[in-house]
Amino acid sequence: DIQMTQSPASLSASLGETVTIQCQASEDIYSGLAWYQQKPGKSPQLLIYGASSLQDGVPSRFSGSGSGTQYSLKISSMQTEDEGVYFCQQGLKYPFTFGSGTKLEIK
Amino acid sequence: QVRLKESGPRLVQPSQTLSVTCTVSGFSVTSYHVSWVRQPPGKGLEWVGAIWKGGSTDYNSALKSRLSISRDTSKNQVFLKMNSLQTEDTGTYYCAKHSYWYFDFWGPGTMVTVSS
């Protein structure tokens, strides 16, 4: 199975701050990466697919980049509604696998 | 409007079988793949398996021997059955619509507790 390693496990950011979350795959996943945001008691919501494509309706302050085994999610200006847990997911091979999550809080 | 909704028991006894139904609207299960994803309390996400739009299935190899995913196209429903449940199967079970290999719409989830 492809292992997805996310970092950091948690972080806190001030309003307006730029936040970056990393995801490393155990092998090349050829940009087959998605990012999700999950708020407490809610289901995950798709933010980014194909490593860098923004899902419809997602604010433009979210962006994704990377290739090969290294990927990142950037929030360009932290807002209160961005608090939650963020997961990466690879879609290259079955079983689809997720990172362990990054909990993002407002400082 | 795309919607998915899971329904099933809140409590299952150890060694028993879990049956969860995903009822979808706004799309056809014959046009889009549907996956099941689960999440233990306070933990991460685990892909359980999928039923492809053509009707074939793929399962997480770690769960494959206990799993069955099927569908009723006339009712636009997808079913998850998992047998020999243990306490580590406790968690929220989500169904999710695919867009290619990622999940663009999710149900609210159903929380299942395995306990005697």
XYZ file of N, CA and C in Angstrom:
669
model
N 0.835 -1.192 0.000
C 0.000 0.000 0.000
C 0.881 1.258 0.000
N 0.396 2.317 -0.619
C 1.131 3.590 -0.602
C 0.882 4.283 0.735
N 1.957 4.619 1.429
C 1.847 5.313 2.722
C 1.898 6.821 2.482
N 1.022 7.532 3.159
C 0.967 8.992 3.067
C 1.346 9.577 4.421
N 2.416 10.345 4.453
C 2.905 10.933 5.693
C 2.660 12.427 5.672
N 1.841 12.886 6.617
C 1.486 14.300 6.681
C 2.245 14.983 7.803
N 2.574 16.260 7.578
C 3.201 17.058 8.635
C 2.836 18.523 8.484
N 2.756 19.261 9.610
C 2.845 18.750 10.974
C 1.534 18.074 11.378
N 1.530 17.449 12.544
C 0.297 16.837 13.045
C -0.687 17.896 13.511
N -0.154 19.006 13.985
C -1.003 20.112 14.403
C -0.235 21.413 14.272
N -0.986 22.493 14.106
C -0.385 23.818 14.110
C -1.431 24.860 14.411
N -0.964 25.974 14.901
C -1.867 27.098 15.150
C -1.340 28.295 14.366
N -2.257 29.069 13.837
C -1.890 30.202 13.001
C -2.739 31.415 13.352
N -2.178 32.576 13.178
C -2.901 33.824 13.428
C -3.743 34.177 12.206
N -4.773 34.973 12.417
C -5.577 35.460 11.295
C -4.678 36.170 10.295
N -4.857 35.838 9.020
C -4.085 36.474 7.968
C -2.748 35.814 7.678
N -2.352 34.882 8.531
C -1.068 34.200 8.344
C -1.146 33.175 7.213
N -0.016 32.932 6.572
C 0.080 31.886 5.549
C 0.421 30.562 6.224
N -0.328 29.522 5.842
C -0.155 28.197 6.443
C 0.210 27.201 5.344
N 1.151 26.315 5.645
C 1.520 25.264 4.697
C 1.513 23.912 5.394
N 0.867 22.950 4.755
C 0.801 21.579 5.247
C 1.441 20.673 4.195
N 2.247 19.729 4.671
C 3.000 18.868 3.770
C 2.443 17.446 3.756
N 2.609 16.786 2.628
C 2.207 15.398 2.483
C 3.249 14.688 1.628
N 3.769 13.585 2.150
C 4.773 12.824 1.407
C 4.252 11.422 1.153
N 4.339 10.992 -0.104
C 3.916 9.643 -0.479
C 5.122 8.709 -0.461
N 4.870 7.426 -0.203
C 5.956 6.451 -0.130
C 6.481 6.062 -1.522
N 5.784 6.477 -2.563
C 6.265 6.303 -3.933
C 5.642 7.394 -4.794
N 6.139 7.512 -5.992
C 5.632 8.538 -6.916
C 4.139 8.299 -7.186
N 3.334 9.327 -6.963
C 1.891 9.195 -7.213
C 1.439 10.089 -8.379
N 2.393 10.654 -9.092
C 2.094 11.326 -10.373
C 0.957 12.329 -10.262
N 0.976 13.122 -9.223
C -0.002 14.185 -8.958
C -1.407 13.650 -8.667
N -1.489 12.370 -8.353
C -2.782 11.800 -7.984
C -3.084 12.054 -6.519
N -3.215 13.336 -6.158
C -3.352 13.714 -4.754
C -4.509 14.672 -4.579
N -5.272 14.460 -3.521
C -6.368 15.353 -3.159
C -6.199 15.802 -1.711
N -6.770 16.963 -1.418
C -6.782 17.501 -0.061
C -8.233 17.702 0.381
N -8.511 17.385 1.641
C -9.830 17.542 2.224
C -9.730 18.321 3.526
N -10.814 19.026 3.835
C -10.949 19.713 5.117
C -12.111 19.056 5.867
N -11.888 18.782 7.151
C -12.960 18.218 7.955
C -13.142 19.058 9.213
N -14.363 19.505 9.443
C -14.692 20.244 10.661
C -15.350 19.290 11.645
N -15.288 19.630 12.950
C -15.802 18.711 13.974
C -17.232 18.278 13.710
N -17.460 16.970 13.750
C -18.797 16.423 13.566
C -19.309 16.440 12.145
N -18.462 16.811 11.201
C -18.876 16.902 9.796
C -18.068 15.941 8.931
N -18.564 15.702 7.734
C -17.831 14.862 6.795
C -16.743 15.693 6.103
N -15.721 15.032 5.576
C -14.672 15.756 4.849
C -15.234 16.455 3.616
N -14.582 17.574 3.261
C -14.965 18.309 2.058
C -13.740 18.440 1.163
N -13.935 18.180 -0.114
C -12.843 18.242 -1.084
C -12.416 19.688 -1.320
N -11.109 19.915 -1.224
C -10.550 21.250 -1.488
C -9.789 21.283 -2.815
N -8.888 20.324 -2.972
C -7.942 20.291 -4.087
C -7.904 18.879 -4.655
N -7.834 18.756 -5.985
C -7.644 17.458 -6.617
C -6.576 17.593 -7.692
N -6.020 16.456 -8.083
C -4.946 16.517 -9.074
C -3.773 17.353 -8.604
N -3.561 17.372 -7.305
C -2.461 18.081 -6.640
C -2.627 19.597 -6.602
N -3.247 20.193 -7.635
C -3.259 21.657 -7.693
C -4.553 22.267 -8.223
N -5.542 21.462 -8.557
C -6.807 21.995 -9.088
C -7.778 22.289 -7.952
N -8.320 23.503 -7.972
C -9.214 23.948 -6.912
C -10.636 23.464 -7.192
N -11.228 22.791 -6.207
C -12.608 22.326 -6.356
C -13.543 23.536 -6.427
N -14.623 23.417 -7.201
C -15.609 24.480 -7.325
C -16.091 24.934 -5.952
N -16.151 26.250 -5.755
C -16.692 26.799 -4.524
C -15.684 26.961 -3.404
N -14.465 26.446 -3.589
C -13.438 26.573 -2.550
C -12.731 27.922 -2.711
N -12.557 28.655 -1.619
C -11.914 29.978 -1.718
C -10.522 29.910 -2.335
N -10.185 30.949 -3.073
C -8.919 30.973 -3.805
C -7.699 31.101 -2.898
N -7.899 31.342 -1.595
C -6.743 31.369 -0.687
C -6.158 29.966 -0.481
N -6.891 28.933 -0.878
C -6.376 27.568 -0.823
C -5.663 27.251 -2.143
N -4.496 26.647 -2.030
C -3.797 26.208 -3.238
C -2.986 24.961 -2.918
N -2.761 24.160 -3.960
C -1.983 22.943 -3.798
C -0.854 22.910 -4.803
N 0.218 22.258 -4.420
C 1.355 22.125 -5.337
C 2.096 20.839 -5.026
N 3.047 20.528 -5.892
C 3.894 19.363 -5.664
C 3.904 18.417 -6.841
N 4.771 17.443 -6.743
C 4.892 16.412 -7.766
C 5.666 15.251 -7.177
N 5.665 14.135 -7.895
C 6.422 12.977 -7.422
C 5.882 12.454 -6.116
N 6.696 12.584 -5.066
C 6.287 12.096 -3.751
C 5.984 13.218 -2.757
N 6.241 14.474 -3.134
C 6.109 15.588 -2.201
C 5.029 16.573 -2.634
N 4.097 16.851 -1.725
C 2.975 17.732 -2.028
C 2.718 18.659 -0.852
N 2.080 19.791 -1.157
C 1.764 20.720 -0.076
C 0.450 21.437 -0.345
N -0.194 21.806 0.744
C -1.419 22.622 0.717
C -1.080 23.940 1.372
N -1.428 25.046 0.724
C -1.165 26.364 1.284
C -2.463 27.129 1.452
N -2.585 27.763 2.610
C -3.674 28.707 2.861
C -3.007 30.064 2.953
N -3.344 30.955 2.024
C -2.564 32.186 1.892
C -2.881 33.224 2.966
N -4.053 33.170 3.549
C -4.425 34.133 4.580
C -5.438 33.463 5.502
N -4.936 32.962 6.616
C -5.760 32.163 7.527
C -7.010 32.920 7.973
N -8.171 32.247 7.884
C -9.433 32.791 8.368
C -9.976 31.883 9.471
N -10.888 32.408 10.292
C -11.411 31.605 11.402
C -12.101 30.349 10.892
N -12.764 30.460 9.743
C -13.497 29.306 9.213
C -12.570 28.233 8.639
N -11.280 28.477 8.625
C -10.323 27.481 8.122
C -9.885 26.499 9.205
N -10.315 26.737 10.435
C -10.010 25.772 11.492
C -10.612 24.417 11.147
N -9.864 23.365 11.426
C -10.339 22.024 11.150
C -9.163 21.079 10.990
N -9.479 19.876 10.512
C -8.436 18.893 10.251
C -8.329 18.709 8.746
N -7.103 18.667 8.250
C -6.850 18.547 6.823
C -6.195 17.194 6.532
N -6.703 16.527 5.509
C -6.187 15.214 5.111
C -5.764 15.244 3.645
N -4.658 14.560 3.343
C -4.319 14.314 1.943
C -4.739 12.883 1.604
N -4.917 12.607 0.325
C -5.348 11.286 -0.135
C -4.716 10.999 -1.491
N -4.173 9.790 -1.654
C -3.640 9.413 -2.955
C -4.661 8.555 -3.688
N -4.724 8.761 -4.999
C -5.677 8.017 -5.816
C -5.011 7.233 -6.927
N -3.696 7.029 -6.806
C -2.990 6.327 -7.879
C -3.288 4.832 -7.849
N -3.233 4.239 -6.645
C -3.385 2.789 -6.541
C -4.374 2.434 -5.439
N -5.032 1.270 -5.588
C -5.839 0.729 -4.503
C -4.893 0.036 -3.515
N -5.191 0.082 -2.209
C -6.290 0.856 -1.647
C -5.960 2.345 -1.622
N -6.941 3.177 -1.910
C -6.742 4.613 -1.726
C -6.346 4.832 -0.264
N -5.376 5.674 -0.031
C -4.903 5.898 1.332
C -4.842 7.378 1.645
N -5.030 7.662 2.940
C -5.078 9.032 3.428
C -3.893 9.302 4.350
N -3.500 10.563 4.440
C -2.577 10.970 5.478
C -3.279 10.947 6.823
N -2.492 11.080 7.887
C -3.033 10.963 9.244
C -3.721 12.236 9.723
N -3.601 13.306 8.945
C -4.319 14.529 9.285
C -3.457 15.584 9.953
N -3.817 16.838 9.707
C -3.180 17.999 10.351
C -4.286 18.840 10.962
N -4.213 19.021 12.271
C -5.214 19.833 12.961
C -4.763 21.280 12.957
N -5.575 22.153 12.379
C -5.242 23.567 12.247
C -6.173 24.388 13.137
N -5.557 25.204 13.974
C -6.325 26.042 14.899
C -5.894 27.495 14.762
N -6.772 28.371 15.213
C -6.457 29.800 15.260
C -5.641 30.085 16.527
N -4.591 30.868 16.347
C -3.749 31.227 17.502
C -4.381 32.389 18.262
N -29.290 18.426 -7.226
C -28.381 18.593 -6.101
C -27.918 17.213 -5.621
N -26.615 17.043 -5.555
C -26.051 15.761 -5.142
C -26.175 15.594 -3.636
N -26.739 14.471 -3.243
C -26.845 14.145 -1.819
C -26.577 12.659 -1.626
N -25.936 12.339 -0.507
C -25.749 10.960 -0.078
C -26.147 10.898 1.390
N -26.770 9.799 1.772
C -27.205 9.670 3.170
C -27.038 8.230 3.600
N -26.267 8.025 4.667
C -26.047 6.691 5.209
C -27.119 6.380 6.261
N -27.500 5.118 6.330
C -28.420 4.679 7.378
C -28.039 3.286 7.817
N -28.105 3.078 9.128
C -27.740 1.781 9.652
C -27.837 1.767 11.155
N -27.484 0.650 11.772
C -27.597 0.528 13.226
C -26.534 1.349 13.937
N -26.877 1.865 15.106
C -25.892 2.603 15.901
C -25.015 1.660 16.718
N -25.568 0.482 17.036
C -24.878 -0.456 17.913
C -24.911 -1.844 17.298
N -23.749 -2.469 17.249
C -23.642 -3.837 16.739
C -22.846 -4.652 17.752
N -23.266 -5.857 17.975
C -22.547 -6.720 18.929
C -21.304 -7.315 18.269
N -20.271 -7.549 19.054
C -19.068 -8.191 18.500
C -19.413 -9.519 17.831
N -18.739 -9.783 16.741
C -18.872 -10.975 15.896
C -20.090 -10.911 14.977
N -20.938 -9.887 15.148
C -22.126 -9.772 14.295
C -21.793 -9.047 12.993
N -22.827 -8.900 12.155
C -22.669 -8.283 10.838
C -23.241 -6.874 10.820
N -22.467 -5.974 10.227
C -22.920 -4.589 10.035
C -23.507 -4.447 8.637
N -24.671 -3.811 8.563
C -25.281 -3.504 7.270
C -25.620 -2.024 7.238
N -25.060 -1.320 6.276
C -25.292 0.119 6.131
C -25.754 0.393 4.704
N -26.730 1.269 4.587
C -27.266 1.655 3.285
C -26.900 3.095 2.983
N -26.494 3.346 1.758
C -26.234 4.697 1.268
C -27.281 5.008 0.197
N -28.124 5.982 0.483
C -29.146 6.393 -0.482
C -28.696 7.689 -1.128
N -28.613 7.686 -2.451
C -28.088 8.858 -3.147
C -29.185 9.522 -3.980
N -29.018 10.809 -4.200
C -29.902 11.559 -5.086
C -29.071 12.595 -5.826
N -29.581 13.018 -6.958
C -28.859 14.002 -7.750
C -27.868 13.399 -8.726
N -27.658 12.106 -8.668
C -26.844 11.389 -9.636
C -27.231 9.915 -9.585
N -26.813 9.186 -10.597
C -27.117 7.764 -10.655
C -25.886 6.946 -10.295
N -26.090 5.888 -9.538
C -24.977 5.006 -9.171
C -24.485 4.208 -10.379
N -25.213 4.287 -11.492
C -24.733 3.653 -12.713
C -23.883 4.609 -13.549
N -23.800 5.865 -13.094
C -22.995 6.869 -13.810
C -21.744 7.285 -13.039
N -21.724 7.068 -11.750
C -20.591 7.455 -10.921
C -20.253 6.345 -9.927
N -18.956 6.224 -9.643
C -18.509 5.263 -8.650
C -18.878 5.775 -7.259
N -19.054 4.859 -6.317
C -19.326 5.206 -4.921
C -18.404 4.381 -4.032
N -17.772 5.051 -3.090
C -16.892 4.386 -2.138
C -17.448 4.481 -0.718
N -16.957 3.582 0.113
C -17.176 3.653 1.556
C -15.835 3.999 2.206
N -15.893 4.925 3.159
C -14.726 5.347 3.921
C -15.131 5.352 5.388
N -14.253 4.884 6.271
C -14.601 4.888 7.684
C -13.571 5.658 8.491
N -13.991 6.055 9.706
C -13.138 6.873 10.554
C -13.379 6.502 12.010
N -12.414 5.851 12.656
C -12.543 5.599 14.101
C -12.613 6.921 14.850
N -13.222 6.927 16.029
C -13.362 8.184 16.786
C -12.019 8.866 17.015
N -11.934 10.121 16.611
C -10.731 10.903 16.837
C -9.547 10.522 15.972
N -9.771 9.694 14.971
C -8.644 9.217 14.151
C -8.824 9.586 12.679
N -7.989 8.991 11.849
C -7.972 9.329 10.437
C -8.966 8.536 9.605
N -8.839 8.700 8.304
C -9.776 8.117 7.347
C -9.195 6.848 6.734
N -10.056 5.864 6.539
C -9.639 4.602 5.914
C -10.605 4.243 4.795
N -10.073 4.065 3.592
C -10.902 3.630 2.473
C -11.271 2.170 2.677
N -12.577 1.890 2.616
C -13.078 0.538 2.856
C -13.214 -0.220 1.541
N -13.839 0.417 0.563
C -14.028 -0.226 -0.731
C -14.915 0.604 -1.616
N -15.084 0.148 -2.845
C -15.846 0.904 -3.825
C -16.688 -0.021 -4.683
N -17.784 0.518 -5.181
C -18.533 -0.138 -6.247
C -18.474 0.803 -7.438
N -17.949 0.271 -8.527
C -17.750 1.106 -9.715
C -19.057 1.247 -10.476
N -19.116 2.216 -11.345
C -20.383 2.506 -12.009
C -20.868 1.324 -12.850
N -19.951 0.477 -13.273
C -20.325 -0.701 -14.041
C -20.810 -1.865 -13.185
N -20.669 -1.713 -11.854
C -21.158 -2.731 -10.935
C -20.089 -3.606 -10.304
N -18.856 -3.522 -10.786
C -17.794 -4.312 -10.159
C -17.351 -3.625 -8.874
N -16.607 -4.351 -8.062
C -16.203 -3.826 -6.757
C -14.704 -4.002 -6.531
N -14.166 -3.186 -5.635
C -12.807 -3.341 -5.126
C -12.835 -3.073 -3.642
N -12.061 -3.844 -2.912
C -12.075 -3.737 -1.462
C -10.668 -3.491 -0.934
N -10.605 -2.839 0.228
C -9.347 -2.732 0.936
C -8.923 -4.153 1.319
N -7.716 -4.508 0.927
C -7.270 -5.885 1.147
C -7.264 -6.265 2.631
N -7.102 -5.260 3.506
C -7.086 -5.520 4.949
C -8.461 -5.939 5.463
N -9.507 -5.638 4.692
C -10.872 -5.908 5.133
C -11.604 -6.873 4.212
N -10.974 -7.210 3.118
C -11.643 -7.887 1.998
C -12.406 -9.142 2.410
N -11.832 -9.935 3.310
C -12.449 -11.213 3.665
C -13.764 -11.030 4.414
N -14.013 -9.810 4.936
C -15.217 -9.573 5.741
C -16.222 -8.658 5.044
N -15.911 -8.244 3.820
C -16.665 -7.167 3.187
C -17.515 -7.609 2.013
N -18.616 -6.895 1.828
C -19.395 -7.019 0.610
C -20.042 -5.668 0.325
N -19.855 -5.178 -0.894
C -20.503 -3.939 -1.327
C -21.359 -4.281 -2.536
N -22.593 -3.829 -2.501
C -23.530 -4.109 -3.594
C -24.406 -2.881 -3.812
N -25.339 -2.980 -4.751
C -26.200 -1.835 -5.024
C -27.553 -2.270 -5.556
N -28.515 -1.359 -5.463
C -29.826 -1.527 -6.080
C -30.000 -0.320 -7.003
N -29.812 -0.533 -8.274
C -29.847 0.596 -9.212
C -31.241 1.199 -9.322
N -32.284 0.400 -9.090
C -33.655 0.926 -9.198
C -33.969 1.908 -8.071
N -33.278 1.726 -6.937
C -33.491 2.612 -5.785
C -32.338 3.600 -5.604
N -31.341 3.496 -6.457
C -30.160 4.360 -6.345
C -29.518 4.250 -4.954
N -29.348 3.019 -4.529
C -28.768 2.746 -3.217
C -27.536 1.857 -3.335
N -26.606 2.064 -2.408
C -25.402 1.245 -2.304
C -25.371 0.662 -0.890
N -24.950 -0.587 -0.788
C -24.991 -1.294 0.483
C -23.587 -1.739 0.885
N -23.316 -1.628 2.190
C -22.085 -2.137 2.782
C -22.453 -3.211 3.792
N -21.817 -4.368 3.669
C -21.970 -5.407 4.680
C -20.583 -5.836 5.135
N -20.390 -5.845 6.442
C -19.124 -6.261 7.026
C -19.430 -7.232 8.146
N -18.829 -8.422 8.066
C -19.117 -9.419 9.091
C -17.995 -9.528 10.106
N -18.241 -10.343 11.125
C -17.256 -10.598 12.190
C -16.737 -9.307 12.795
N -17.639 -8.432 13.147
C -17.235 -7.117 13.669
C -16.507 -7.227 14.993
N -15.498 -6.378 15.171
C -14.757 -6.276 16.416
C -14.791 -4.828 16.895
N -14.338 -4.601 18.107
C -14.394 -3.244 18.678
C -13.632 -2.237 17.822
N -12.567 -2.698 17.162
C -11.788 -1.777 16.325
C -12.530 -1.339 15.062
N -13.698 -1.940 14.797
C -14.531 -1.501 13.667
C -15.457 -0.352 14.069
N -15.428 0.035 15.327
C -16.207 1.189 15.785
C -15.753 2.447 15.072
N -16.712 3.238 14.614
C -16.372 4.484 13.951
C -17.515 5.006 13.109
N -17.236 6.078 12.395
C -18.217 6.659 11.483
C -17.969 6.102 10.091
N -19.033 5.662 9.467
C -18.961 5.097 8.124
C -19.598 6.088 7.154
N -18.801 6.487 6.169
C -19.253 7.440 5.148
C -19.359 6.753 3.789
N -20.367 7.159 3.019
C -20.326 6.849 1.595
C -19.984 8.147 0.865
N -19.284 7.998 -0.245
C -18.789 9.171 -0.963
C -18.851 8.922 -2.466
N -19.256 9.955 -3.182
C -19.299 9.882 -4.650
C -17.911 10.187 -5.193
N -17.547 9.433 -6.189
C -16.270 9.667 -6.857
C -16.398 10.685 -7.977
N -15.300 11.437 -8.143
C -15.051 12.092 -9.414
C -13.668 11.593 -9.805
N -13.600 10.706 -10.750
C -12.378 9.939 -11.038
C -11.953 9.214 -9.757
N -10.763 9.517 -9.240
C -10.248 8.747 -8.106
C -10.354 9.496 -6.782
N -10.976 10.693 -6.779
C -11.132 11.408 -5.522
C -12.625 11.529 -5.215
N -12.927 12.050 -4.000
C -14.294 12.019 -3.489
C -14.850 13.436 -3.406
N -15.797 13.753 -4.297
C -16.249 15.142 -4.365
C -17.501 15.424 -3.554
N -18.245 14.391 -3.181
C -19.404 14.574 -2.305
C -19.431 13.427 -1.315
N -19.735 13.775 -0.045
C -19.771 12.794 1.024
C -21.128 12.853 1.726
N -21.564 11.711 2.258
C -22.705 11.726 3.142
C -22.298 12.244 4.511
N -23.267 12.496 5.382
C -22.942 12.983 6.733
C -22.320 11.923 7.621
N -22.429 10.661 7.209
C -21.844 9.574 7.980
C -22.819 8.977 8.975
N -22.556 7.722 9.332
C -23.337 7.066 10.382
C -22.360 6.466 11.384
N -22.587 6.776 12.652
C -21.690 6.307 13.709
C -22.119 4.917 14.152
N -21.164 3.997 14.139
C -21.427 2.610 14.527
C -20.533 2.252 15.711
N -21.129 1.746 16.763
C -20.377 1.282 17.936
C -20.487 -0.230 18.021
N -19.334 -0.878 18.131
C -19.310 -2.327 18.295
C -19.089 -2.616 19.778
N -20.103 -3.137 20.401
C -20.027 -3.375 21.846
C -21.125 -4.339 22.259
N -20.824 -5.104 23.292
C -21.832 -6.017 23.831
C -22.646 -5.336 24.929
